Short mmCIF file of C-alpha atoms in Angstrom, two decimals:
data_model
loop_
_atom_site.label_atom_id
_atom_site.label_comp_id
_atom_site.label_asym_id
_atom_site.label_seq_id
_atom_site.Cartn_x
_atom_site.Cartn_y
_atom_site.Cartn_z
CA MET A 393 -7.25 12.22 -5.29
CA ALA A 394 -6.11 12.05 -8.86
CA ALA A 395 -3.22 10.09 -9.95
CA ARG A 396 -0.01 11.77 -10.78
CA SER A 397 2.16 10.30 -13.55
CA GLY A 398 5.38 11.24 -15.51
CA ALA A 399 7.97 13.53 -14.13
CA SER A 400 7.90 14.88 -10.48
CA ARG A 401 9.95 16.56 -7.84
CA SER A 402 11.86 13.21 -7.50
CA GLY A 403 12.57 13.10 -11.30
CA ALA A 404 10.65 9.91 -11.37
CA LYS A 405 9.70 8.67 -15.08
CA ILE A 406 7.47 6.03 -13.89
CA PRO A 407 3.58 6.83 -12.72
CA GLN A 408 3.38 8.18 -9.29
CA LEU A 409 -0.19 7.39 -7.88
CA ALA A 410 -2.18 7.99 -4.66
CA TRP A 411 -2.94 5.23 -2.34
CA SER A 412 -6.54 4.84 -3.63
CA ASP A 413 -5.28 4.58 -7.27
CA VAL A 414 -3.16 1.59 -6.66
CA ARG A 415 -3.01 -0.83 -9.59
CA PRO A 416 -1.05 -4.08 -10.66
CA ALA A 417 2.49 -3.62 -12.04
CA PRO A 418 5.59 -5.91 -12.13
CA VAL A 419 7.12 -3.71 -9.55
CA VAL A 420 5.15 -1.54 -7.11
CA LEU A 421 7.24 0.84 -4.79
CA VAL A 422 5.12 1.89 -1.91
CA SER A 423 6.95 4.97 -0.42
CA GLY A 424 6.22 7.63 2.39
CA GLY A 425 5.92 7.39 6.17
CA GLU A 426 2.19 6.86 6.38
CA ASP A 427 1.63 3.09 7.24
CA VAL A 428 -2.06 3.32 7.27
CA LEU A 429 -2.21 4.47 3.68
CA ALA A 430 0.44 1.95 2.76
CA GLU A 431 -1.40 -0.78 4.39
CA ARG A 432 -4.68 0.13 2.36
CA ALA A 433 -2.73 0.31 -0.69
CA GLN A 434 -1.40 -3.24 -0.40
CA THR A 435 -4.63 -4.56 0.58
CA MET A 436 -6.28 -3.14 -2.29
CA LEU A 437 -3.53 -4.56 -4.53
CA ARG A 438 -3.85 -7.94 -3.09
CA GLU A 439 -7.61 -7.93 -3.54
CA THR A 440 -7.32 -6.66 -7.20
CA LEU A 441 -4.85 -9.49 -8.14
CA ARG A 442 -6.88 -12.05 -6.28
CA ALA A 443 -10.15 -11.21 -8.18
CA ASP A 444 -8.16 -11.53 -11.39
CA ASP A 445 -6.97 -14.96 -10.14
CA PRO A 446 -7.98 -16.75 -6.83
CA SER A 447 -4.70 -18.85 -7.06
CA LEU A 448 -2.67 -16.07 -6.35
CA GLU A 449 0.31 -16.97 -4.08
CA VAL A 450 1.39 -14.22 -1.55
CA THR A 451 4.80 -14.39 0.17
CA ASP A 452 6.06 -11.73 2.56
CA LEU A 453 9.82 -10.92 3.02
CA GLU A 454 11.82 -8.47 5.23
CA ALA A 455 14.40 -6.73 3.53
CA ASP A 456 16.71 -6.39 6.75
CA GLY A 457 16.86 -10.16 7.46
CA TYR A 458 17.18 -11.20 3.87
CA ALA A 459 19.16 -14.22 2.50
CA ARG A 460 20.70 -13.70 -0.75
CA GLY A 461 18.82 -15.57 -3.69
CA THR A 462 15.52 -15.40 -1.69
CA LEU A 463 13.63 -13.00 -3.92
CA LEU A 464 14.86 -14.67 -7.43
CA THR A 465 13.91 -18.20 -6.15
CA ILE A 466 10.49 -17.20 -4.88
CA ALA A 467 9.76 -15.08 -8.22
CA SER A 468 10.89 -17.98 -10.48
CA PRO A 469 7.85 -19.61 -12.40
CA SER A 470 6.12 -22.41 -10.57
CA LEU A 471 5.08 -25.56 -12.23
CA PHE A 472 1.58 -24.55 -12.43
CA GLY A 473 2.12 -21.06 -13.31
CA GLU A 474 0.21 -19.51 -10.23
CA PRO A 475 0.57 -15.64 -10.20
CA ARG A 476 2.45 -14.39 -7.33
CA LEU A 477 2.44 -11.38 -5.12
CA ILE A 478 5.77 -10.74 -3.08
CA ARG A 479 5.60 -8.04 -0.40
CA VAL A 480 8.92 -6.69 1.10
CA SER A 481 8.81 -4.68 3.95
CA GLY A 482 11.55 -2.68 5.56
CA VAL A 483 13.44 -1.59 2.37
CA GLU A 484 14.48 1.55 4.11
CA LYS A 485 16.71 -0.81 6.23
CA ALA A 486 17.55 -3.46 3.68
CA SER A 487 20.76 -5.61 3.68
CA ASP A 488 23.16 -5.26 1.22
CA GLU A 489 22.03 -8.88 0.02
CA PHE A 490 18.48 -7.71 -0.73
CA LEU A 491 19.65 -4.75 -2.54
CA LEU A 492 21.91 -6.35 -4.64
CA ASP A 493 19.21 -9.10 -5.54
CA ALA A 494 16.19 -6.54 -5.96
CA LEU A 495 18.59 -4.56 -8.46
CA GLU A 496 19.22 -7.61 -10.58
CA TYR A 497 15.53 -8.44 -10.51
CA LEU A 498 14.53 -5.10 -11.91
CA THR A 499 16.67 -6.15 -15.06
CA ALA A 500 14.40 -9.06 -15.76
CA PRO A 501 11.12 -9.18 -13.76
CA ALA A 502 9.32 -12.53 -13.74
CA GLU A 503 6.13 -12.92 -15.60
CA GLY A 504 3.02 -12.88 -13.65
CA THR A 505 4.57 -11.78 -10.59
CA THR A 506 4.14 -8.61 -8.70
CA VAL A 507 6.90 -7.33 -6.35
CA VAL A 508 5.72 -4.79 -3.63
CA LEU A 509 8.71 -2.69 -2.28
CA ARG A 510 7.78 -0.75 1.15
CA HIS A 511 10.22 1.92 1.72
CA ARG A 512 9.12 4.38 4.72
CA GLY A 513 11.92 7.09 3.83
CA GLY A 514 15.48 7.71 4.14
CA ASN A 515 18.62 7.22 2.51
CA ARG A 516 19.07 3.53 2.53
CA GLY A 517 18.48 1.97 -0.52
CA LYS A 518 18.60 5.08 -2.64
CA LYS A 519 20.25 3.21 -5.59
CA LEU A 520 17.24 0.85 -5.59
CA LEU A 521 14.68 3.84 -5.53
CA ASP A 522 16.52 5.58 -8.22
CA ALA A 523 16.53 2.48 -10.30
CA VAL A 524 12.78 1.88 -10.05
CA ARG A 525 11.79 5.49 -10.31
CA GLY A 526 14.06 5.53 -13.55
CA GLY A 527 11.92 2.78 -15.08
CA GLY A 528 13.59 -0.16 -14.12
CA GLY A 529 11.14 -3.24 -13.85
CA GLY A 530 8.37 -1.32 -15.59
CA GLY A 531 7.03 -0.31 -12.00
CA ILE A 532 4.96 2.28 -10.69
CA GLU A 533 5.25 4.30 -7.38
CA VAL A 534 2.42 4.63 -4.76
CA VAL A 535 3.00 7.78 -2.66
CA CYS A 536 1.92 7.42 1.07
CA ALA A 537 3.23 10.53 2.75
CA GLU A 538 2.08 11.66 5.92
CA LEU A 539 -1.30 13.48 5.92
CA LYS A 540 -0.83 16.41 7.98
CA ARG A 541 -3.56 18.94 6.40
CA ASP A 542 -7.36 18.41 7.41
CA ALA A 543 -8.04 18.60 3.62
CA ASP A 544 -5.88 15.37 3.03
CA LYS A 545 -7.34 13.73 5.93
CA GLN A 546 -10.88 14.43 4.62
CA ASP A 547 -10.02 13.13 1.05
CA PHE A 548 -8.80 9.99 2.84
CA ALA A 549 -12.00 9.46 4.60
CA ALA A 550 -13.89 10.23 1.51
CA ALA A 551 -11.99 7.87 -0.64
CA GLU A 552 -12.76 5.11 1.93
CA PHE A 553 -16.50 5.68 1.61
CA ARG A 554 -16.33 5.98 -2.34
CA LEU A 555 -14.31 3.01 -2.81
CA ALA A 556 -16.88 1.00 -0.69
CA GLY A 557 -19.44 2.52 -3.06
CA ARG A 558 -21.06 4.57 -0.11
CA ARG A 559 -22.06 8.26 0.18
CA ILE A 560 -21.23 10.29 3.33
CA ALA A 561 -22.60 13.86 3.80
CA PRO A 562 -20.13 16.77 3.86
CA ALA A 563 -21.35 17.69 7.43
CA ALA A 564 -20.90 13.99 8.48
CA LEU A 565 -17.54 13.80 6.80
CA ARG A 566 -16.28 16.90 8.85
CA ALA A 567 -17.61 15.72 12.21
CA LEU A 568 -15.88 12.32 11.53
CA VAL A 569 -12.66 13.54 10.60
CA GLY A 570 -13.08 16.23 13.53
CA ALA A 571 -13.51 13.30 15.91
CA PHE A 572 -10.41 11.27 14.87
CA SER A 573 -8.17 13.98 13.48
CA ASP A 574 -5.28 12.85 15.66
CA ASP A 575 -5.21 9.37 14.57
CA LEU A 576 -5.44 8.08 10.81
CA GLY A 577 -5.74 4.54 11.97
CA GLU A 578 -8.60 5.39 14.22
CA LEU A 579 -10.22 7.28 11.41
CA ALA A 580 -9.83 4.43 9.18
CA ALA A 581 -11.29 2.05 11.48
CA ALA A 582 -14.10 4.52 12.02
CA CYS A 583 -14.88 4.59 8.48
CA ARG A 584 -14.68 0.90 7.90
CA GLN A 585 -17.30 0.54 11.01
CA LEU A 586 -19.75 2.96 9.67
CA ILE A 587 -19.38 1.20 6.14
CA ALA A 588 -20.03 -2.11 7.58
CA ASP A 589 -22.68 -1.31 10.32
CA ALA A 590 -24.69 1.57 9.18
CA GLU A 591 -27.20 1.35 6.48
CA GLY A 592 -27.84 3.71 3.59
CA ASP A 593 -26.13 7.28 3.21
CA ILE A 594 -24.07 8.31 6.24
CA ASP A 595 -25.38 11.59 7.56
CA GLU A 596 -24.27 13.68 10.51
CA ALA A 597 -26.88 11.92 12.80
CA THR A 598 -25.39 8.61 11.98
CA VAL A 599 -21.75 9.80 12.86
CA ARG A 600 -23.16 11.28 16.18
CA LYS A 601 -24.92 7.94 16.95
CA TYR A 602 -21.70 6.09 16.80
CA TYR A 603 -18.96 8.67 17.84
CA GLY A 604 -21.02 11.45 19.51
CA GLY A 605 -18.82 11.01 22.61
CA ARG A 606 -15.80 11.91 21.04
CA VAL A 607 -14.10 14.97 22.60
CA GLU A 608 -13.29 16.61 19.32
CA THR A 609 -16.85 16.63 18.10
CA THR A 610 -18.21 17.90 21.13
CA ALA A 611 -15.67 20.51 20.94
CA PHE A 612 -16.67 21.80 17.59
CA GLU A 613 -19.90 22.26 18.66
CA VAL A 614 -18.76 24.63 21.39
CA ALA A 615 -16.61 26.49 18.92
CA ASP A 616 -19.54 26.58 16.40
CA LEU A 617 -21.89 28.43 18.89
CA ALA A 618 -18.99 30.80 20.12
CA ILE A 619 -18.13 31.87 16.50
CA ALA A 620 -21.74 32.45 15.75
CA GLY A 621 -21.76 34.78 18.69
CA ARG A 622 -24.11 32.71 21.04
CA HIS A 623 -22.21 33.30 24.14
CA GLY A 624 -24.70 31.72 26.59
CA ASP A 625 -25.42 28.64 24.46
CA ALA A 626 -21.60 28.30 24.11
CA LEU A 627 -21.02 28.38 27.84
CA ILE A 628 -23.74 25.76 28.57
CA ALA A 629 -22.48 23.46 25.78
CA LEU A 630 -18.84 23.90 27.20
CA ARG A 631 -20.18 23.00 30.63
CA HIS A 632 -21.92 19.92 29.06
CA ALA A 633 -18.72 18.89 27.33
CA LEU A 634 -16.64 19.30 30.54
CA ASP A 635 -19.27 17.41 32.65
CA SER A 636 -18.98 14.38 29.94
CA GLY A 637 -15.30 14.23 30.56
CA ALA A 638 -14.00 16.32 27.72
CA ASP A 639 -10.43 17.66 28.26
CA PRO A 640 -9.77 21.30 27.95
CA VAL A 641 -6.71 20.60 25.68
CA PRO A 642 -8.53 19.37 22.54
CA ILE A 643 -11.37 21.95 22.99
CA VAL A 644 -8.84 24.72 22.44
CA ALA A 645 -7.49 22.76 19.51
CA ALA A 646 -10.93 22.74 17.95
CA PHE A 647 -11.41 26.50 18.44
CA ALA A 648 -7.97 27.02 16.87
CA MET A 649 -8.62 24.91 14.00
CA LYS A 650 -11.81 26.70 13.08
CA ILE A 651 -10.29 30.14 13.72
CA ARG A 652 -7.26 29.27 11.59
CA THR A 653 -9.49 28.13 8.85
CA MET A 654 -11.23 31.48 9.13
CA ALA A 655 -8.17 33.55 8.87
CA LYS A 656 -6.85 31.55 6.10
CA VAL A 657 -9.87 32.29 4.04
CA ALA A 658 -10.30 35.90 4.97
CA GLY A 659 -6.66 36.43 4.14
CA ALA A 660 -6.90 34.99 0.71
CA ARG A 661 -10.23 36.14 -0.67
CA GLY A 662 -10.99 34.59 -4.12
CA ALA A 663 -8.53 31.79 -3.78
CA SER A 664 -9.38 28.43 -4.56
CA ALA A 665 -9.96 25.69 -2.00
CA ALA A 666 -7.09 23.66 -3.37
CA SER A 667 -4.53 26.43 -3.03
CA LEU A 668 -5.55 27.03 0.60
CA GLY A 669 -5.15 23.34 1.29
CA LEU A 670 -8.93 22.93 2.11
CA ALA A 671 -11.92 21.20 1.05
CA PRO A 672 -14.53 23.44 -0.78
CA TRP A 673 -17.14 22.88 1.86
CA GLN A 674 -14.53 24.13 4.49
CA VAL A 675 -14.18 27.36 2.41
CA ASP A 676 -18.00 27.76 2.10
CA ARG A 677 -18.26 27.30 6.00
CA ALA A 678 -15.66 29.59 6.78
CA ARG A 679 -17.14 32.30 4.67
CA ARG A 680 -20.43 31.95 6.37
CA ASP A 681 -18.63 31.91 9.80
CA LEU A 682 -16.82 35.17 8.90
CA ALA A 683 -19.95 37.24 8.79
CA GLY A 684 -19.70 39.71 11.43
CA TRP A 685 -15.93 39.42 11.87
CA THR A 686 -13.23 41.81 11.11
CA ASP A 687 -9.43 41.29 10.43
CA GLU A 688 -8.74 43.04 13.80
CA GLY A 689 -11.22 40.71 15.66
CA LEU A 690 -9.59 37.51 14.13
CA GLY A 691 -6.28 38.80 15.27
CA ALA A 692 -7.53 39.27 18.73
CA ALA A 693 -9.12 35.69 18.79
CA ILE A 694 -5.78 34.14 17.65
CA GLN A 695 -4.10 35.94 20.53
CA ALA A 696 -6.61 34.87 23.00
CA LEU A 697 -6.44 31.35 21.82
CA ALA A 698 -2.65 31.19 21.98
CA ALA A 699 -3.02 32.49 25.91
CA ALA A 700 -5.89 29.81 26.60
CA ASP A 701 -3.51 27.07 24.93
CA ALA A 702 -0.94 27.69 27.29
CA ALA A 703 -3.40 28.00 30.25
CA VAL A 704 -4.81 24.77 29.70
CA LYS A 705 -1.33 23.27 29.44
CA GLY A 706 -0.30 24.30 32.89
CA ALA A 707 0.43 28.01 32.59
CA GLU A 708 -2.46 28.85 34.80
CA ARG A 709 -4.16 27.09 37.81
CA ASP A 710 -7.73 27.00 36.22
CA PRO A 711 -8.11 25.74 32.66
CA VAL A 712 -11.90 25.85 32.99
CA PHE A 713 -11.80 29.57 33.63
CA ALA A 714 -9.42 30.05 30.73
CA LEU A 715 -12.00 28.21 28.44
CA GLU A 716 -14.68 30.46 29.71
CA ARG A 717 -12.64 33.49 28.93
CA VAL A 718 -11.84 32.42 25.40
CA VAL A 719 -15.41 31.77 24.53
CA GLY A 720 -16.28 35.27 25.64
CA VAL A 721 -13.69 36.69 23.46
CA ILE A 722 -14.62 34.74 20.43
CA ALA A 723 -18.34 35.10 21.21
CA ALA A 724 -17.91 38.75 21.09
CA ARG A 725 -16.18 38.45 17.57
CA GLY A 726 -12.71 39.44 19.22
CA ARG A 727 -13.84 42.68 20.20
CA ALA A 728 -12.56 42.23 23.65
CA LEU A 729 -9.18 40.72 24.71
CA ALA A 730 -8.80 38.22 27.48
#
């Protein structure tokens, strides 16, 4: 994830960086609603500062329960000149007292002090945000927007391994993100566990060893078989997944994710992975999966999936039959509607 600097859509005059590119600055604005990324960025910043000077003093403040003068007092130089990290949470609900002190602080930041302002979003504190983004205090902004696209979640997981000096195979990355796509916190924890416990490069077998029981991973296996036209094998895999406790809803979601990716690639032939919001390996896989498919077949599969999604969420009495039905439609390359 490359850093961005200079002007942006917000008109910022300061560098705007991804969470993994965080670096020391007198003022660090950590913006956006993705708390997992914000936590990772702040942890990395603390580790960087502490590596430079183990005597680093860390102080946490809450902007909504703030007493006037606290920030300026804590940031003032100490007798022994230890570097300081002041982390301020809840700036999106800051008290008037904090906003007044923070604006004053920007005019003359304390030497050897890093102030982190955590703002999750909203209009509260806009004057302070505008001042930071306008260059006040010589700061930077670390953007931690919510990760909604699959490609962004894969970038996050890949960065976790890269920053730890570890390698993960594309297939393993896909399996891992598929298993934890609904919860970034769980995905981060899974990455850290693999980094800590697994030796050598992370391959798909390693991911399956640790997380093979995750419903989404099993669901992707069923989807892969059906998309490849292997109807019988897909039904066997589906039955195994259900017998293992898999829920029909995420199984349909796995089918939908793959079919949507295939449709996106089919509808924009020649487009770059970045323009599609996908990782390069996703585009390559989708192109392979599209063998034997027509545009009409994709459309029929999408309709069948919509019906199956409604069925497994209560529109029909037998969700298992709805799953078997959509597997048949997809295995037939969408040539028969459910």
